[in-house]
Coordinates of N, CA, C and O and ligand atoms in Angstrom, one line a residue:
M1 N 49.7 99.9 51.5 CA 50.8 98.8 51.4 C 51.9 99.3 52.3 O 53.2 99.2 52.0
K2 N 51.5 99.5 53.7 CA 52.7 100.0 54.5 C 52.5 99.0 55.8 O 51.3 98.8 56.3
I3 N 53.6 98.4 56.3 CA 53.6 97.5 57.3 C 54.7 97.7 58.4 O 55.9 98.2 57.8
A4 N 54.6 97.5 59.7 CA 55.7 97.6 60.5 C 56.2 96.3 60.8 O 55.5 95.3 60.7
I5 N 57.5 96.2 61.1 CA 58.1 94.8 61.3 C 59.2 95.2 62.5 O 59.7 96.1 62.6
G6 N 59.3 94.0 63.6 CA 60.2 94.3 64.6 C 60.6 92.8 65.1 O 59.9 91.9 64.9
S7 N 61.8 92.8 65.7 CA 62.1 91.7 66.4 C 63.2 91.9 67.6 O 63.7 93.1 67.6
D8 N 63.4 90.9 68.4 CA 64.6 91.1 69.3 C 65.7 90.2 68.6 O 65.6 89.9 67.4
H9 N 66.8 90.0 69.4 CA 67.9 89.3 68.8 C 67.6 87.9 68.2 O 68.2 87.4 67.4
G10 N 66.7 87.4 69.0 CA 66.3 85.9 68.8 C 65.4 85.8 67.5 O 65.3 84.7 66.9
G11 N 64.9 87.0 66.9 CA 64.2 86.9 65.7 C 64.9 87.8 64.6 O 64.1 87.9 63.5
I12 N 65.9 88.4 64.8 CA 66.4 89.3 63.7 C 66.8 88.7 62.3 O 66.4 89.4 61.4
H13 N 67.1 87.4 62.3 CA 67.3 86.9 60.9 C 66.1 86.7 60.2 O 65.9 87.1 58.9
L14 N 65.0 86.2 60.9 CA 63.8 86.1 60.3 C 63.0 87.4 59.9 O 62.4 87.7 58.9
K15 N 63.3 88.4 60.9 CA 62.8 89.7 60.6 C 63.4 90.3 59.3 O 62.6 90.9 58.6
N16 N 64.7 90.2 59.2 CA 65.3 90.9 58.1 C 64.9 90.1 56.8 O 64.8 90.7 55.7
Y17 N 64.8 88.9 56.9 CA 64.4 88.0 55.8 C 62.9 88.4 55.3 O 62.6 88.8 54.2
L18 N 62.0 88.6 56.2 CA 60.6 89.0 55.9 C 60.5 90.5 55.4 O 59.7 90.8 54.6
K19 N 61.4 91.2 56.1 CA 61.4 92.5 55.6 C 61.7 92.6 53.9 O 61.0 93.3 53.3
E20 N 62.6 92.0 53.7 CA 63.1 91.9 52.1 C 62.0 91.1 51.4 O 61.7 91.6 50.3
Y21 N 61.4 90.0 51.9 CA 60.2 89.4 51.3 C 59.1 90.4 51.0 O 58.7 90.4 49.9
L22 N 58.8 91.1 51.9 CA 57.6 92.0 51.7 C 58.1 93.3 50.8 O 57.1 93.6 49.9
Q23 N 59.3 93.7 51.0 CA 59.5 94.8 50.0 C 59.5 94.4 48.6 O 59.2 95.0 47.8
G24 N 59.9 93.1 48.6 CA 60.0 92.4 47.2 C 58.5 92.4 46.6 O 58.3 92.2 45.3
K25 N 57.5 92.3 47.5 CA 56.2 92.4 47.1 C 55.6 93.7 47.0 O 54.2 93.8 46.8
G26 N 56.3 94.7 47.2 CA 55.8 96.1 46.9 C 55.3 96.7 48.2 O 54.9 97.8 48.3
W27 N 55.4 96.0 49.3 CA 55.2 96.8 50.8 C 56.3 97.7 51.0 O 57.5 97.5 51.0
E28 N 55.8 98.9 51.8 CA 56.7 99.7 52.4 C 56.9 99.2 53.8 O 55.8 99.1 54.6
V29 N 58.0 99.0 54.3 CA 58.2 98.1 55.4 C 59.0 99.2 56.6 O 60.1 99.6 56.3
L30 N 58.2 99.5 57.6 CA 58.8 100.3 58.7 C 59.5 99.3 59.6 O 58.9 98.6 60.5
D31 N 60.8 99.6 59.7 CA 61.6 98.5 60.5 C 61.8 99.0 62.0 O 62.6 100.1 62.1
C32 N 61.2 98.6 63.0 CA 61.3 99.1 64.3 C 62.3 98.4 65.2 O 62.5 98.5 66.3
G33 N 63.4 97.8 64.5 CA 64.6 97.1 65.2 C 64.2 95.9 65.5 O 63.0 95.3 65.4
T34 N 65.1 95.1 66.2 CA 66.4 95.5 66.5 C 67.2 95.6 65.2 O 66.8 94.9 64.3
Y35 N 68.4 96.3 65.2 CA 69.2 96.3 64.0 C 70.6 95.5 64.2 O 71.2 95.4 63.2
T36 N 70.8 95.1 65.4 CA 72.1 94.2 65.5 C 71.7 92.9 66.2 O 70.7 92.8 66.8
E37 N 72.7 92.1 66.3 CA 72.5 90.8 66.9 C 72.7 90.8 68.3 O 72.5 89.9 69.2
E38 N 73.0 92.0 68.8 CA 73.2 92.1 70.4 C 71.8 91.9 71.2 O 70.9 92.3 70.7
S39 N 72.1 91.2 72.2 CA 71.0 90.8 73.0 C 70.1 92.1 73.5 O 70.7 93.1 73.9
C40 N 68.7 92.0 73.3 CA 67.9 93.1 73.7 C 66.5 92.5 74.3 O 66.4 91.4 74.3
D41 N 65.7 93.5 74.8 CA 64.5 93.0 75.4 C 63.4 93.1 74.5 O 63.0 94.2 74.1
Y42 N 62.8 92.1 74.2 CA 61.6 92.0 73.2 C 60.4 93.0 73.7 O 59.8 93.5 72.8
P43 N 60.2 93.3 75.0 CA 59.1 94.1 75.2 C 59.3 95.5 74.6 O 58.4 96.2 74.3
D44 N 60.6 96.0 74.6 CA 61.0 97.3 74.1 C 60.6 97.5 72.6 O 60.1 98.5 72.2
I45 N 60.8 96.4 71.9 CA 60.5 96.4 70.5 C 59.0 96.3 70.3 O 58.4 97.0 69.3
A46 N 58.3 95.4 71.0 CA 56.9 95.3 70.9 C 56.3 96.7 71.2 O 55.4 97.1 70.3
A47 N 56.6 97.3 72.1 CA 56.2 98.7 72.5 C 56.3 99.6 71.5 O 55.5 100.5 71.2
K48 N 57.5 99.6 70.9 CA 57.8 100.6 69.6 C 56.8 100.3 68.5 O 56.1 101.1 67.9
L49 N 56.8 99.1 68.1 CA 55.9 98.7 67.0 C 54.4 99.0 67.3 O 53.7 99.5 66.3
C50 N 53.9 98.6 68.5 CA 52.5 98.9 68.7 C 52.4 100.4 68.9 O 51.2 100.7 68.6
G51 N 53.3 101.2 69.4 CA 53.2 102.6 69.2 C 53.0 103.2 67.9 O 52.1 104.1 67.7
E52 N 53.5 102.7 67.0 CA 53.4 102.9 65.6 C 51.9 102.7 65.0 O 51.3 103.6 64.4
I53 N 51.4 101.7 65.7 CA 50.0 101.4 65.3 C 49.1 102.3 65.9 O 48.1 102.8 65.4
A54 N 49.3 102.5 67.2 CA 48.5 103.4 68.0 C 48.5 104.8 67.3 O 47.6 105.5 67.2
Q55 N 49.7 105.3 66.9 CA 49.8 106.7 66.3 C 49.2 106.6 64.8 O 49.1 107.6 64.2
G56 N 48.8 105.5 64.4 CA 48.3 105.5 62.9 C 49.3 105.4 61.8 O 48.9 105.6 60.6
T57 N 50.5 105.3 62.1 CA 51.6 105.2 61.1 C 51.3 104.0 60.2 O 51.6 104.0 59.1
V58 N 51.0 103.0 60.8 CA 50.7 101.8 60.1 C 49.4 101.1 60.8 O 49.0 101.5 61.8
T59 N 48.8 100.2 60.0 CA 47.6 99.6 60.7 C 47.9 98.2 61.3 O 47.1 97.6 62.0
Q60 N 49.0 97.6 60.8 CA 49.4 96.3 61.2 C 50.8 96.0 61.2 O 51.6 96.9 60.6
G61 N 51.2 95.1 61.9 CA 52.7 94.8 62.1 C 53.1 93.4 62.3 O 52.2 92.6 62.7
I62 N 54.4 92.9 62.2 CA 54.7 91.7 62.5 C 55.9 91.7 63.4 O 56.9 92.5 63.4
L63 N 55.8 90.8 64.4 CA 56.8 90.9 65.5 C 57.6 89.5 65.5 O 56.7 88.5 65.5
V64 N 58.7 89.3 65.7 CA 59.5 88.1 65.5 C 60.3 88.0 66.9 O 61.1 89.0 67.2
C65 N 60.4 86.9 67.6 CA 61.3 86.6 68.7 C 61.6 85.1 68.5 O 61.4 84.6 67.4
G66 N 62.2 84.5 69.5 CA 62.7 83.2 69.4 C 61.5 82.2 69.1 O 61.5 81.4 68.3
T67 N 60.3 82.5 69.8 CA 59.2 81.6 69.9 C 58.0 82.4 69.3 O 56.9 81.8 69.0
G68 N 58.1 83.7 69.4 CA 56.8 84.4 69.1 C 55.9 84.7 70.4 O 55.2 85.6 70.5
L69 N 56.2 83.9 71.3 CA 55.4 84.2 72.5 C 55.6 85.3 73.4 O 54.7 86.0 73.7
G70 N 57.0 85.7 73.6 CA 57.2 86.9 74.4 C 56.6 88.2 73.6 O 56.0 89.0 74.3
M71 N 56.8 88.2 72.4 CA 56.3 89.3 71.5 C 54.8 89.4 71.7 O 54.2 90.4 71.9
S72 N 54.1 88.2 71.6 CA 52.7 88.3 71.6 C 52.1 88.7 73.0 O 51.3 89.4 73.1
I73 N 52.8 88.1 74.0 CA 52.4 88.5 75.6 C 52.7 90.1 75.7 O 51.6 90.8 76.2
A74 N 53.9 90.5 75.3 CA 54.1 92.0 75.5 C 53.1 93.0 74.6 O 52.5 93.8 75.0
A75 N 52.8 92.4 73.2 CA 52.0 93.4 72.4 C 50.6 93.2 72.9 O 49.9 94.4 72.8
N76 N 50.2 92.3 73.6 CA 48.9 92.3 74.0 C 48.5 93.1 75.0 O 47.4 93.3 75.6
K77 N 49.6 93.5 75.7 CA 49.4 94.6 77.0 C 49.3 96.1 76.5 O 49.1 96.9 77.1
C78 N 49.5 96.1 75.1 CA 49.5 97.5 74.6 C 48.0 97.9 74.0 O 47.3 97.1 73.4
A79 N 47.7 99.2 74.3 CA 46.3 99.6 73.9 C 46.0 99.4 72.4 O 46.9 99.7 71.6
G80 N 44.9 98.8 72.1 CA 44.4 98.6 70.7 C 45.0 97.5 70.0 O 44.8 97.4 68.8
I81 N 45.8 96.7 70.7 CA 46.6 95.6 70.0 C 45.9 94.2 70.1 O 45.5 93.9 71.2
R82 N 45.7 93.5 69.1 CA 45.3 92.1 69.0 C 46.3 91.4 68.3 O 46.4 91.4 67.2
A83 N 47.3 90.7 69.2 CA 48.4 90.1 68.6 C 48.2 88.6 68.7 O 47.8 88.0 69.6
A84 N 48.6 87.9 67.6 CA 48.4 86.4 67.5 C 49.8 85.7 67.1 O 50.3 86.1 66.1
V85 N 50.2 84.8 67.9 CA 51.3 84.0 67.6 C 50.8 82.7 66.8 O 49.9 82.0 67.4
V86 N 51.3 82.4 65.7 CA 50.8 81.3 64.9 C 52.1 80.6 64.3 O 53.0 81.0 64.0
T87 N 51.7 79.4 64.1 CA 52.7 78.3 63.6 C 52.0 77.6 62.6 O 52.7 76.7 61.7
D88 N 50.7 77.8 62.1 CA 50.1 77.1 61.0 C 49.2 78.0 60.3 O 48.7 79.2 60.8
E89 N 49.0 77.8 59.0 CA 48.3 78.6 58.0 C 46.9 78.9 58.5 O 46.3 79.9 58.3
Y90 N 46.2 77.7 58.9 CA 44.8 77.8 59.3 C 44.6 79.0 60.4 O 43.8 79.8 60.3
S91 N 45.4 78.8 61.2 CA 45.4 79.9 62.4 C 45.9 81.2 62.0 O 45.1 82.2 62.6
A92 N 46.7 81.4 61.1 CA 47.1 82.7 60.5 C 45.9 83.3 59.8 O 45.5 84.5 60.1
V93 N 45.0 82.6 59.1 CA 43.8 83.0 58.5 C 42.9 83.5 59.5 O 42.3 84.6 59.5
K94 N 42.6 82.5 60.4 CA 41.5 82.7 61.5 C 41.9 84.0 62.4 O 40.9 84.6 62.9
S95 N 43.2 84.0 62.7 CA 43.5 85.3 63.6 C 43.1 86.6 63.0 O 42.9 87.5 63.7
K96 N 43.0 86.7 61.6 CA 42.5 87.8 61.0 C 41.1 87.8 60.9 O 40.3 88.6 61.2
E97 N 40.5 86.7 60.2 CA 39.1 86.5 60.0 C 38.1 86.7 61.1 O 37.2 87.3 61.0
H98 N 38.5 86.1 62.2 CA 37.9 86.0 63.4 C 38.2 86.9 64.4 O 37.4 87.5 65.2
N99 N 39.5 87.1 64.7 CA 40.1 87.9 65.7 C 40.5 89.3 65.4 O 40.9 90.1 66.2
N100 N 40.5 89.7 64.2 CA 41.1 90.8 63.5 C 42.3 91.1 64.1 O 42.7 92.3 64.5
A101 N 43.2 90.3 64.1 CA 44.7 90.5 64.8 C 45.4 91.5 63.9 O 45.5 91.4 62.7
N102 N 45.8 92.6 64.7 CA 46.6 93.6 64.0 C 48.1 93.4 64.1 O 48.9 94.1 63.5
V103 N 48.5 92.5 64.8 CA 49.9 92.0 65.0 C 50.2 90.7 64.8 O 49.4 89.8 65.5
L104 N 51.0 90.1 63.9 CA 51.3 88.7 63.7 C 52.7 88.4 64.5 O 53.6 89.1 64.0
C105 N 52.6 87.5 65.3 CA 53.8 87.2 66.0 C 54.4 85.8 65.6 O 53.7 84.9 65.5
L106 N 55.6 85.8 65.2 CA 56.4 84.5 64.7 C 57.7 84.2 65.4 O 58.2 85.1 66.1
G107 N 57.9 83.0 65.5 CA 59.1 82.5 66.1 C 60.3 82.0 65.2 O 60.1 81.1 64.5
E108 N 61.3 82.7 65.1 CA 62.5 82.4 64.3 C 63.0 80.9 64.8 O 63.5 80.3 63.9
R109 N 62.8 80.6 66.0 CA 63.5 79.3 66.2 C 62.4 78.1 66.2 O 62.7 77.0 66.5
V110 N 61.3 78.5 65.6 CA 60.2 77.5 65.6 C 59.9 77.3 64.1 O 59.6 76.1 63.6
L111 N 60.1 78.3 63.2 CA 59.6 78.3 61.8 C 60.7 78.3 60.9 O 61.9 79.0 61.1
G112 N 60.7 77.6 59.7 CA 61.5 77.9 58.6 C 61.0 79.0 57.8 O 59.9 79.5 58.0
T113 N 61.9 79.6 57.0 CA 61.5 80.8 56.2 C 60.3 80.6 55.2 O 59.5 81.5 55.0
G114 N 60.2 79.4 54.7 CA 59.2 79.0 53.7 C 57.9 79.1 54.5 O 56.8 79.6 53.9
L115 N 57.9 78.4 55.7 CA 56.6 78.5 56.5 C 56.1 79.8 56.8 O 55.0 80.3 56.7
A116 N 57.1 80.5 57.1 CA 57.0 82.0 57.6 C 56.3 82.8 56.7 O 55.4 83.7 56.8
E117 N 56.8 82.6 55.3 CA 56.3 83.5 54.2 C 54.9 83.0 54.0 O 54.1 84.0 53.8
S118 N 54.5 81.8 54.1 CA 53.2 81.3 53.9 C 52.2 81.9 54.9 O 51.1 82.2 54.7
L119 N 52.6 81.9 56.2 CA 52.0 82.5 57.3 C 51.7 84.0 57.1 O 50.6 84.5 57.2
V120 N 52.7 84.7 56.5 CA 52.6 86.2 56.5 C 51.7 86.4 55.3 O 50.7 87.1 55.4
D121 N 51.8 85.7 54.2 CA 51.0 85.9 53.1 C 49.5 85.5 53.4 O 48.6 86.4 53.0
A122 N 49.1 84.4 54.2 CA 47.9 84.0 54.6 C 47.3 85.1 55.4 O 45.9 85.5 55.2
W123 N 47.9 85.5 56.3 CA 47.4 86.6 57.2 C 47.2 88.0 56.5 O 46.1 88.6 56.7
L124 N 48.0 88.4 55.5 CA 47.9 89.6 54.9 C 46.7 89.6 53.9 O 46.1 90.6 53.7
K125 N 46.5 88.5 53.3 CA 45.5 88.5 52.3 C 44.0 88.3 52.8 O 43.1 88.5 52.2
T126 N 44.0 88.0 54.1 CA 42.8 87.7 54.7 C 42.2 88.9 55.4 O 42.9 89.8 55.9
E127 N 40.7 89.0 55.2 CA 40.1 90.2 55.7 C 39.3 89.8 57.0 O 38.8 88.6 57.1
F128 N 39.1 90.8 57.9 CA 38.2 90.4 59.0 C 36.9 90.2 58.6 O 36.2 91.0 57.7
A129 N 36.2 89.2 59.1 CA 34.9 88.9 58.6 C 33.7 89.8 59.3 O 32.6 89.9 58.7
G130 N 34.1 90.4 60.4 CA 33.0 91.2 61.0 C 31.8 90.5 61.5 O 32.0 89.3 61.9
G131 N 30.6 91.0 61.4 CA 29.4 90.4 62.1 C 29.6 89.8 63.4 O 30.0 90.7 64.3
R132 N 29.3 88.6 63.8 CA 29.3 88.2 65.1 C 30.7 88.3 65.7 O 31.0 88.6 67.0
H133 N 31.7 88.2 64.8 CA 33.1 88.3 65.2 C 33.4 89.8 65.7 O 34.2 90.0 66.6
A134 N 32.7 90.8 65.2 CA 32.9 92.1 65.6 C 32.5 92.3 66.9 O 33.0 93.2 67.8
R135 N 31.3 91.8 67.3 CA 30.9 91.8 68.6 C 31.8 91.2 69.5 O 32.1 91.8 70.7
R136 N 32.4 90.2 69.2 CA 33.3 89.3 70.1 C 34.6 90.2 70.4 O 35.2 90.2 71.4
V137 N 35.1 90.6 69.1 CA 36.4 91.4 69.2 C 36.1 92.7 70.0 O 37.0 93.3 70.9
G138 N 34.9 93.3 69.9 CA 34.7 94.5 70.7 C 34.6 94.3 72.2 O 35.2 94.9 73.1
K139 N 34.2 93.0 72.6 CA 34.2 92.6 74.0 C 35.7 92.4 74.4 O 35.9 92.7 75.5
I140 N 36.6 91.8 73.6 CA 37.9 91.7 73.9 C 38.5 93.0 74.2 O 39.2 93.3 75.3
M141 N 38.2 94.1 73.3 CA 38.8 95.4 73.5 C 38.2 96.0 74.7 O 38.9 96.9 75.2
D142 N 37.1 95.7 75.3 CA 36.7 96.2 76.4 C 37.3 95.7 77.7 O 37.1 96.2 78.8
L143 N 37.9 94.5 77.5 CA 38.5 93.8 78.8 C 39.5 94.7 79.2 O 40.3 95.3 78.6
G144 N 39.5 94.8 80.6 CA 40.7 95.5 81.3 C 40.4 97.0 81.5 O 41.3 97.9 81.8
K145 N 39.2 97.6 80.9 CA 39.0 98.9 80.9 C 38.6 99.2 82.3 O 38.0 98.6 82.9
Ligands
RB5_201 C1 65.5 85.4 73.6 O1 66.4 84.5 74.0 C2 64.1 84.7 73.6 O2 63.7 84.6 75.1 C3 63.1 85.6 73.0 O3 63.5 85.8 71.7 C4 61.8 85.1 72.8 O4 61.7 83.8 72.4 C5 60.9 85.1 74.1 O5 59.7 84.9 74.0

């Protein structure tokens, strides 16, 4: 029950909100920053969180920026990362079930806190289905090698 979370300045309020939400549910949360509202660069935070996954400190993480887009683009450049930006529950479920997403990306300027909670809950409770999806995810991971 350990997860990493991170944001830039555009996602810091939702990041802090979700950190408390997850801690309240018993998760140990590794906060990869940012820690102030001062403007910062989302690729730096994405790299830090994805580095924790690469090192095995955690197996999954949540990244928040204004839209979730910059974080997902940055995270998907990192080795071993499958990041999905979602705004609806169905996609949150499928991103884990079919794509085995190990990073969930959310947009603070897009989502309310209630929807963000639902997306996080849906993603965390869903298991990767494996089977034919494992073959496809394997092919994704081979891209760019
Ligand atoms: C920061 O203003 C904003 O660009 C960032 O949070 C994110 O939305 C980028 O994709």
